[in-house]
Coordinates of C-alpha atoms in Angstrom, one line a residue:
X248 CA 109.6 169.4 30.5
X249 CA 111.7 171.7 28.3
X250 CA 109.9 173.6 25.3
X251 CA 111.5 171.7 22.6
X252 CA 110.0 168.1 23.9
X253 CA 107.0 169.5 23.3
X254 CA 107.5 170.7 19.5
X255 CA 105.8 168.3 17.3
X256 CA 106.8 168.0 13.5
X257 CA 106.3 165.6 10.7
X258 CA 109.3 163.9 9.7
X259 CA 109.7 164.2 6.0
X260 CA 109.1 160.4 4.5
X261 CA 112.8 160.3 2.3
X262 CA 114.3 160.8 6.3
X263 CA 112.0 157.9 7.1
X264 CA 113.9 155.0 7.5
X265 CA 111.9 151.8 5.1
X266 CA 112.4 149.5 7.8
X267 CA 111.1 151.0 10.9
X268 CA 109.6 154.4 9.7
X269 CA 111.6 156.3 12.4
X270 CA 113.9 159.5 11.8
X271 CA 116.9 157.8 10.4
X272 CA 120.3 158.0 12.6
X273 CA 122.7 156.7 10.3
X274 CA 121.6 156.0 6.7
X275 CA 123.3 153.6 4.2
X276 CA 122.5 152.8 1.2
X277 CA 122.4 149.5 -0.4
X278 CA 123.4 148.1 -4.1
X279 CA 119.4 149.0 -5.2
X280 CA 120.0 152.2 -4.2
X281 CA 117.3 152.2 -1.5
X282 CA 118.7 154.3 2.1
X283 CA 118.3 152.5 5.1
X284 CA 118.9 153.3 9.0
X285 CA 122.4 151.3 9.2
X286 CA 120.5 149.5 12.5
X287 CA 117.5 148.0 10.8
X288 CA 119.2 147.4 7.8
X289 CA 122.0 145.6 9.8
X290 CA 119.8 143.4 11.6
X291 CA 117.5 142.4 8.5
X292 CA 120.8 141.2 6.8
X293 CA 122.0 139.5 10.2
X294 CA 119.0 137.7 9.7
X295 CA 120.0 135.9 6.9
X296 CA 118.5 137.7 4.7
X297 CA 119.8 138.2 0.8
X298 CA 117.3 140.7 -0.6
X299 CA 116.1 144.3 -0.3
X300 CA 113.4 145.2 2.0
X301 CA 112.0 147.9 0.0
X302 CA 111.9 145.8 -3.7
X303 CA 112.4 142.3 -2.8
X304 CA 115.2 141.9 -5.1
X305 CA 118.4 139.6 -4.8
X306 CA 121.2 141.5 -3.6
X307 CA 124.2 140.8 -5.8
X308 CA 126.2 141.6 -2.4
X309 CA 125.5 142.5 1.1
X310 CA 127.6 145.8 1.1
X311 CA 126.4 149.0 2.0
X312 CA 127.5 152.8 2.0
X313 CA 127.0 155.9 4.1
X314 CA 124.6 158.0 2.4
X315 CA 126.7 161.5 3.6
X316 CA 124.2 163.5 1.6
X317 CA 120.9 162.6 3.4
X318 CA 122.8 162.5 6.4
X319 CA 123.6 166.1 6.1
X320 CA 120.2 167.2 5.2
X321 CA 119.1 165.0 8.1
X322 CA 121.2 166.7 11.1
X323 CA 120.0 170.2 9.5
X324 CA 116.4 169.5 9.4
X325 CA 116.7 168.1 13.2
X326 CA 118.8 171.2 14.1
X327 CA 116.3 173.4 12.3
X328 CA 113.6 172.0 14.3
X329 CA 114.9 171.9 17.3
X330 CA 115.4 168.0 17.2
X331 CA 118.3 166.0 18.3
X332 CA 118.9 162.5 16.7
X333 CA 119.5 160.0 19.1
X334 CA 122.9 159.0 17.5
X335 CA 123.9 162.4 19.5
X336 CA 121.7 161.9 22.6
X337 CA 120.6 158.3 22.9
X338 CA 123.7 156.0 21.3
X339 CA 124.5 154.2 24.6
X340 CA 128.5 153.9 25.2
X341 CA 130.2 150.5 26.3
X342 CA 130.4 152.4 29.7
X343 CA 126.1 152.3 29.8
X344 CA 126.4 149.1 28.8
X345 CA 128.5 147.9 31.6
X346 CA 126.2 150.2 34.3
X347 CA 122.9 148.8 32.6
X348 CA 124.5 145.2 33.1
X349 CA 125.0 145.9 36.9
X350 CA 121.3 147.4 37.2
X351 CA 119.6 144.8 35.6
X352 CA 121.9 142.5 38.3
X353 CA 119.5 144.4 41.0
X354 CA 116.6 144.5 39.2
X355 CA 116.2 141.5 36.6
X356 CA 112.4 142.3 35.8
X357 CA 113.8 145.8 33.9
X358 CA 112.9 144.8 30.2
X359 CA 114.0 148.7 29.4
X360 CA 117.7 147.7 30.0
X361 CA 117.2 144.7 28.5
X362 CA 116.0 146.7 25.1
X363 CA 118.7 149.4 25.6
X364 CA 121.2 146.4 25.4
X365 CA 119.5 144.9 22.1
X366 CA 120.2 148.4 20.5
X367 CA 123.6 148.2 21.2
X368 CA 124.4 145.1 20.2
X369 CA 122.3 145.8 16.4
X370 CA 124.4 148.8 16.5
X371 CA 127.7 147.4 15.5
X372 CA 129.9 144.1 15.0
X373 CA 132.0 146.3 17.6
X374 CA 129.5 146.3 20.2
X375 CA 128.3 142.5 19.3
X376 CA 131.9 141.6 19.8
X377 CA 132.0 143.6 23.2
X378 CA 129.1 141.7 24.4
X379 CA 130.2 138.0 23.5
X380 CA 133.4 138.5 25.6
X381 CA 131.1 138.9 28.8
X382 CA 130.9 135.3 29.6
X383 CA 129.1 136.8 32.8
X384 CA 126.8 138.6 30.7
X385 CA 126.0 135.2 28.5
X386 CA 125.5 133.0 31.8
X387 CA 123.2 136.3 32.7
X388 CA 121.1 135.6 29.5
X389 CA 120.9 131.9 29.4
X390 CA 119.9 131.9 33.0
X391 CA 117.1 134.7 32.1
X392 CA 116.0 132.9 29.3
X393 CA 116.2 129.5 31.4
X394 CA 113.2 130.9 34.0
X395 CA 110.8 131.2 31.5
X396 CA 108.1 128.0 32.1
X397 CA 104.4 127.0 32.3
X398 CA 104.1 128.0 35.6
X399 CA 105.1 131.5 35.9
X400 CA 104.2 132.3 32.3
X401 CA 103.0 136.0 31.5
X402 CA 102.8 138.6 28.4
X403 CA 105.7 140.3 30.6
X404 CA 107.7 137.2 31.5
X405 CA 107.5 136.5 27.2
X406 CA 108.6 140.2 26.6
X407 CA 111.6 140.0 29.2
X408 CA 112.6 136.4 27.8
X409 CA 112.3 137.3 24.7
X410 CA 114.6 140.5 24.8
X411 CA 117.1 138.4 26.6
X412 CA 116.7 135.8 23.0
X413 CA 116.5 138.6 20.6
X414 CA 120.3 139.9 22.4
X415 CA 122.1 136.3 22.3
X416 CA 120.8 135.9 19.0
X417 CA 122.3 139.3 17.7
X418 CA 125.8 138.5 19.1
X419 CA 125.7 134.9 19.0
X420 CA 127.9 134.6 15.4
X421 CA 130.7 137.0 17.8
X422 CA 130.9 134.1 20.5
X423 CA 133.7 132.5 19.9
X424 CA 133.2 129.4 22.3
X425 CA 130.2 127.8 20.9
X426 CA 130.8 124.4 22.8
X427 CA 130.6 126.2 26.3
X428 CA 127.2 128.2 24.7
X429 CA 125.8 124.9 23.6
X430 CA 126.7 123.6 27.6
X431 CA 125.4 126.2 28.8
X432 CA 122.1 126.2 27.1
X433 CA 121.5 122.5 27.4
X434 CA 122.6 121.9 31.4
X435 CA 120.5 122.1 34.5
X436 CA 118.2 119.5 32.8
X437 CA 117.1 121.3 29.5
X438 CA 115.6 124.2 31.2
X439 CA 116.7 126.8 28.7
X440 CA 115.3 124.4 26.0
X441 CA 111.8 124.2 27.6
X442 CA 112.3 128.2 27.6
X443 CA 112.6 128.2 23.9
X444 CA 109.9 125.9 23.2
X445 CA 107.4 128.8 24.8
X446 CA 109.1 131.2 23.3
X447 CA 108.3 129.4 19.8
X448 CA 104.9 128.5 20.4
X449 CA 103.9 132.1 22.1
X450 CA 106.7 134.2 20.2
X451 CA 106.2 136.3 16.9
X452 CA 107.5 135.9 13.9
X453 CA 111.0 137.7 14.7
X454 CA 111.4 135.9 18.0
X455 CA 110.7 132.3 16.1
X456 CA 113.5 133.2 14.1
X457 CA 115.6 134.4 16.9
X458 CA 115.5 131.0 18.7
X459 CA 115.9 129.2 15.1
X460 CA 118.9 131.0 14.4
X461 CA 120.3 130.3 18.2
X462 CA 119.5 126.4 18.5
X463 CA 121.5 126.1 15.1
X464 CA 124.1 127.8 16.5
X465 CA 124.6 125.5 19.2
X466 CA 123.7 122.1 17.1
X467 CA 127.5 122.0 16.3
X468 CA 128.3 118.9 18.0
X469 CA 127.0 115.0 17.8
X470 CA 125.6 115.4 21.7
X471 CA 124.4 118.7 20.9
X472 CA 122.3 117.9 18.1
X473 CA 121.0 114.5 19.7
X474 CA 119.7 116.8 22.9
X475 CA 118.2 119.2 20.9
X476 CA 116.7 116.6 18.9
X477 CA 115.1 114.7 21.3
X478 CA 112.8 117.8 22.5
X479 CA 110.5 116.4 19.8
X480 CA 108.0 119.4 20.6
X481 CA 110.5 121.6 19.8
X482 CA 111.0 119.4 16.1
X483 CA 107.1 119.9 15.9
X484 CA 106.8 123.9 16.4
X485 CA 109.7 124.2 13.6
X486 CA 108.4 121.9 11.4
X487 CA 105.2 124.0 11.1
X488 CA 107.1 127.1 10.2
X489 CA 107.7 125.1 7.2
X490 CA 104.8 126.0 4.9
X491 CA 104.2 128.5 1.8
X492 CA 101.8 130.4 4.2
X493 CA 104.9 130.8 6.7
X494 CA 107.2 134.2 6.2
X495 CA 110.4 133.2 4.0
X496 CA 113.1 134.3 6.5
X497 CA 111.4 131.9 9.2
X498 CA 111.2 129.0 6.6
X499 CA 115.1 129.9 5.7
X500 CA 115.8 129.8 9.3
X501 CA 114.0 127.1 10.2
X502 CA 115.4 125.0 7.5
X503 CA 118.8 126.1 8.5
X504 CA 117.8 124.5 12.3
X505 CA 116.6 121.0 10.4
X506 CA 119.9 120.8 8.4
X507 CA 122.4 121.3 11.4
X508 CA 120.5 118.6 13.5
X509 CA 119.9 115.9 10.7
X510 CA 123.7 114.5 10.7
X511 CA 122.6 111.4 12.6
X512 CA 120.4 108.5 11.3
X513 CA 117.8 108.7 14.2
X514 CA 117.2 112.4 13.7
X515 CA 116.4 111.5 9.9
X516 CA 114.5 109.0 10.6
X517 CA 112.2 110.9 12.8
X518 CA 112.0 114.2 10.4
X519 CA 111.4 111.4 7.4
X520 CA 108.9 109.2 9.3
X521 CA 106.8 110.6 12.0
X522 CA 107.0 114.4 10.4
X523 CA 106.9 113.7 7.0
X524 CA 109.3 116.4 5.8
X525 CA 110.2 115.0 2.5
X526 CA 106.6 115.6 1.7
X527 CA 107.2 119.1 3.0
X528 CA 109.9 119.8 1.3
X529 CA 108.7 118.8 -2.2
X530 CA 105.7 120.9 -1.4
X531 CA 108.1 124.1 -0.9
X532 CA 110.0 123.3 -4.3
X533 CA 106.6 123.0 -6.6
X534 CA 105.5 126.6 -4.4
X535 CA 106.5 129.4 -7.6
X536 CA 107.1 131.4 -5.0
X537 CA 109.6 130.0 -3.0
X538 CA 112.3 132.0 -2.7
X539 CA 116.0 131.1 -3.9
X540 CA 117.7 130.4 -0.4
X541 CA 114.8 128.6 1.5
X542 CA 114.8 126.6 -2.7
X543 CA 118.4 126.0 -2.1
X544 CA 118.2 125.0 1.9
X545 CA 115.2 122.6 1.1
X546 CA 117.9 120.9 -2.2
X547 CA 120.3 120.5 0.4
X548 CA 117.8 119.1 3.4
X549 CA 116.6 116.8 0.7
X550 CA 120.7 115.8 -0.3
X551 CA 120.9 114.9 3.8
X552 CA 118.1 112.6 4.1
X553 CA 118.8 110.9 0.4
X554 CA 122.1 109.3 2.4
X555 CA 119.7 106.7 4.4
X556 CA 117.5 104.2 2.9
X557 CA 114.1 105.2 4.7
X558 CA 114.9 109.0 2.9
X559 CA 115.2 107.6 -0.8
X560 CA 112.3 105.4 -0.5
X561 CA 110.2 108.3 0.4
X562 CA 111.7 110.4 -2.3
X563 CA 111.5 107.7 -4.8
X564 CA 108.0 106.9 -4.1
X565 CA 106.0 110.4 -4.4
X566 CA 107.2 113.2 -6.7
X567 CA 110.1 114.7 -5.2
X568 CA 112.2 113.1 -8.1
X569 CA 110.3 114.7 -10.9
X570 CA 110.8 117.8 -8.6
X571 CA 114.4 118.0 -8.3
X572 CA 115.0 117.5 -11.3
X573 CA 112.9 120.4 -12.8
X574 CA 115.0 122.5 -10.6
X575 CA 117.9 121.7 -12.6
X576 CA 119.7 125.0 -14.2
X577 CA 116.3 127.4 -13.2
X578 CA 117.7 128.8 -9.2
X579 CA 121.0 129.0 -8.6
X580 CA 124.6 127.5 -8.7
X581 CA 124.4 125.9 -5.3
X582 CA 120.6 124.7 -5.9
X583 CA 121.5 122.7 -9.1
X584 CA 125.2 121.3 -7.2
X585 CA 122.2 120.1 -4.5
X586 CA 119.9 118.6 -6.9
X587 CA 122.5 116.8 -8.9
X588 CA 123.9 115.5 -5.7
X589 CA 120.4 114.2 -5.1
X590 CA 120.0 112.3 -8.4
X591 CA 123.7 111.0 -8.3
X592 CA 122.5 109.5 -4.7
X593 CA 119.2 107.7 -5.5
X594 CA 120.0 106.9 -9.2
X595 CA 123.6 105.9 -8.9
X596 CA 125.2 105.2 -5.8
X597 CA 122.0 103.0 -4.7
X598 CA 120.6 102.3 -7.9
X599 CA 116.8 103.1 -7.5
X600 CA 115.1 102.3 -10.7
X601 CA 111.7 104.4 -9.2
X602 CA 114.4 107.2 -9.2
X603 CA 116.0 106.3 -12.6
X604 CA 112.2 106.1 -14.4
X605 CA 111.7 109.3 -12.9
X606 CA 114.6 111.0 -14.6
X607 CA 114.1 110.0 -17.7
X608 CA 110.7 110.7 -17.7
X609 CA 111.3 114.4 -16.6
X610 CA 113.9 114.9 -19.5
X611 CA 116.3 115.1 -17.2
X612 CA 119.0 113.3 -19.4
X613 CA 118.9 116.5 -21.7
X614 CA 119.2 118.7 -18.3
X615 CA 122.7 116.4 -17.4
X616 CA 123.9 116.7 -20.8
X617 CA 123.3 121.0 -20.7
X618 CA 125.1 120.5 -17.4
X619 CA 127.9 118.4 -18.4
X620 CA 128.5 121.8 -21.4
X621 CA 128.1 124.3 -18.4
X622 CA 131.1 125.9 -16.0
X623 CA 130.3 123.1 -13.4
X624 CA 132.5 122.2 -11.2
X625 CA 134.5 118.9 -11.4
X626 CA 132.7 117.1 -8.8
X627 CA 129.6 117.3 -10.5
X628 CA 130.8 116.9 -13.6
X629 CA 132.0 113.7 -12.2
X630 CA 128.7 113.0 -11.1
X631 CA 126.8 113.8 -14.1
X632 CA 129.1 111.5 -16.0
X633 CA 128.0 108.7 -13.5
X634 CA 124.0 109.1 -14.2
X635 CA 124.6 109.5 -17.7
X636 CA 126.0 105.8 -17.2
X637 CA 123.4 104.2 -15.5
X638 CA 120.8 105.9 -17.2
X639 CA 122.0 103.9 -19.9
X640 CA 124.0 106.5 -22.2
X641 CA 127.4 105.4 -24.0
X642 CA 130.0 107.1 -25.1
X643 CA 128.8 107.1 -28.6
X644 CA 125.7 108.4 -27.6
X645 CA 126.7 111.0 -25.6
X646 CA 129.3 112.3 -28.0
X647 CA 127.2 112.8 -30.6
X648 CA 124.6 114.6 -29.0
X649 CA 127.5 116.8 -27.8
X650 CA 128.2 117.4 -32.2
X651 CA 124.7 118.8 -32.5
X652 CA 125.3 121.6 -30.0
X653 CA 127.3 124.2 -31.9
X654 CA 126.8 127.0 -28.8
X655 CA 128.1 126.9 -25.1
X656 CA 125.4 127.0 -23.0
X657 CA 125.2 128.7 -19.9
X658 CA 122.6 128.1 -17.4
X659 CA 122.5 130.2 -14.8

């Protein structure tokens, strides 16, 4: 062992990197101004993630720059004692990669190689890209994440399976195939799906969201979505990640995973009947603090199941009206487009009076007449003018409501 392994100093916290306290390789800075390790910060955005770590605020954008200063006072610190960063010793090249891939080959119990691979792939849309053109190395993962059952379960088995998960997740938005993904995941008689239902059940937080994000990806056809569908364990694990006790990136993933399987009627019937979801869902909306994009997901799950007649007598009958329509003009651009879609469905297109009571009670015809004043765009406006019509208003009535406002209102 060579002296300078065994020099021991405290990194200095500002070299720290927020997300996972280590010595900071390559630090970028975000629109709050907070420095990140580009790695970390990278994969918490991957994630689907739209605010900052550090402060929890919306980020206006997901852009980032190199933070050259801290950078510099970084690689002098390290070199001042006697430290090397591993973005000069450790960075493995595509050439690694390739070598690791043909170890692991020999030895397929080496979760090391496995973890060395996961750090390349967070490294760079480069190296994810490099990855998904490896259809070997895909089959590889699937078939890795495929042994993973009741029968030779183990903490170890969960670590290597999960590595394997937390990889294909990381490059899956690179793969450019996704039918022959989805085939492969849901062939040899759903193995790989009974894989991912341990995984979820025994996983943590960040490997529930892993296989959320990956089982969305590969819902992208009709058969695809009906297989993944019919796992109804799997539809039970999710559906508990949907609670205000549950970490808001898994709900936004897992709400994601709901919306790309519930295209057909028998999917909606199940999530509306036998798991109750609507009642879920409303729950989420009255939570204060439910975030913007798991408010805006749960608008648009709720817009998904209003197109069947089981889902708007379920929304008609409880409070999920009254609900929606509170979140008129208070979240976001795409949240209100959502709710108004919502109303338009139950209180127009299928005439629900429940609905229609609902509305009015809520003062929601003031709401549709702010809206209607507001930069919306024409297909709501459309569809405002249409409630406003079978919530009884004329033109008359309307226009001269429209007189008394003497400002342009904007809502968001």
């Amino acid at each position: 062992m060579r002296s300078d392994d065994l020099y021991i100093t405290t990194v200095p916290c500002f070299f720290q990197c927020p997300i996972s306290l280590d010595l900071m390789k390559s630090p970028v800075s975000l629109s709050t101004g907070v420095t990140y390790d580009r790695v970390s910060i990278q994969r918490w955005l991957d994630g689907g993630n739209n605010t900052c770590p550090a402060t929890m605020q919306i980020l206006p954008n997901k852009d980032f720059v190199p933070n050259l200063t801290l950078h510099r006072l970084i690689d002098l610190w390290s070199v001042s004692n006697h430290r090397r960063t591993d973005s000069q010793s450790h960075a493995p090249t595509k050439d690694d990669i390739n070598a690791a891939i043909e170890r692991f080959l020999i030895d397929k119990n080496d979760c090391l190689v496995l973890s060395k691979i996961l750090r390349f792939a967070s490294a760079s849309d480069e190296n994810r890209e490099f990855l998904a053109a490896k259809e070997d190395f895909l089959r590889m993962l699937v078939d890795l994440i495929s042994q993973l059952d009741s029968k030779n379960f183990s903490d170890s088995k969960l670590m290597l399976v999960g590595e394997a998960m937390k990889i294909l997740s990381t490059i899956r938005r690179k793969i450019f195939d996704r039918r022959r993904l989805s085939n492969l995941i849901l062939t040899n008689g759903g193995d790989c799906l009974t894989s991912l239902l341990l995984l979820i059940k025994n996983g943590n937080t960040k490997l529930k969201i892993d296989c959320s994000a990956v089982l969305e990806f590969i819902a992208v056809y009709a058969e695809s979505k009906l297989l993944i569908a019919e796992r109804d364990e799997i539809i039970t694990e999710i559906m508990k990640s949907i609670s205000s006790d549950s970490d808001s990136t898994l709900i936004e993933a897992s709400l994601s995973f709901l919306i790309a399987i519930a295209s057909s009627k028998r999917v909606k019937l199940t999530l509306i009947g036998e798991k109750k979801l609507i009642t879920k869902l409303t729950n989420l909306l009255t939570d204060p603090t439910t975030s913007v994009s798991v408010t805006e997901k749960c608008l648009k799950l709720i817009e998904a199941l209003s197109s069947c007649k089981e889902g708007r007598s379920e929304i008609c009958d409880g409070v999920c009206v009254e609900t929606v329509v509170k979140k008129l003009m208070k979240v976001s651009t795409a949240a209100t487009e959502h709710a108004v879609t919502v109303l338009w469905s139950v209180c127009y297109l299928f005439k629900e009076t429940k609905a229609q009571d609902a509305v009015v009670r809520t003062n929601g015809v003031t709401k549709i007449l702010l809206l209607l004043q507001s930069n919306c765009s024409l297909t709501v406006r459309h569809m405002l003018t249409d409630l406003l019509k079978v919530l009884k208003m004329n033109s008359r009535s309307c226009l001269s409501v429209y007189e008394t406002k003497t400002t342009h209102i904007t809502p968001f």
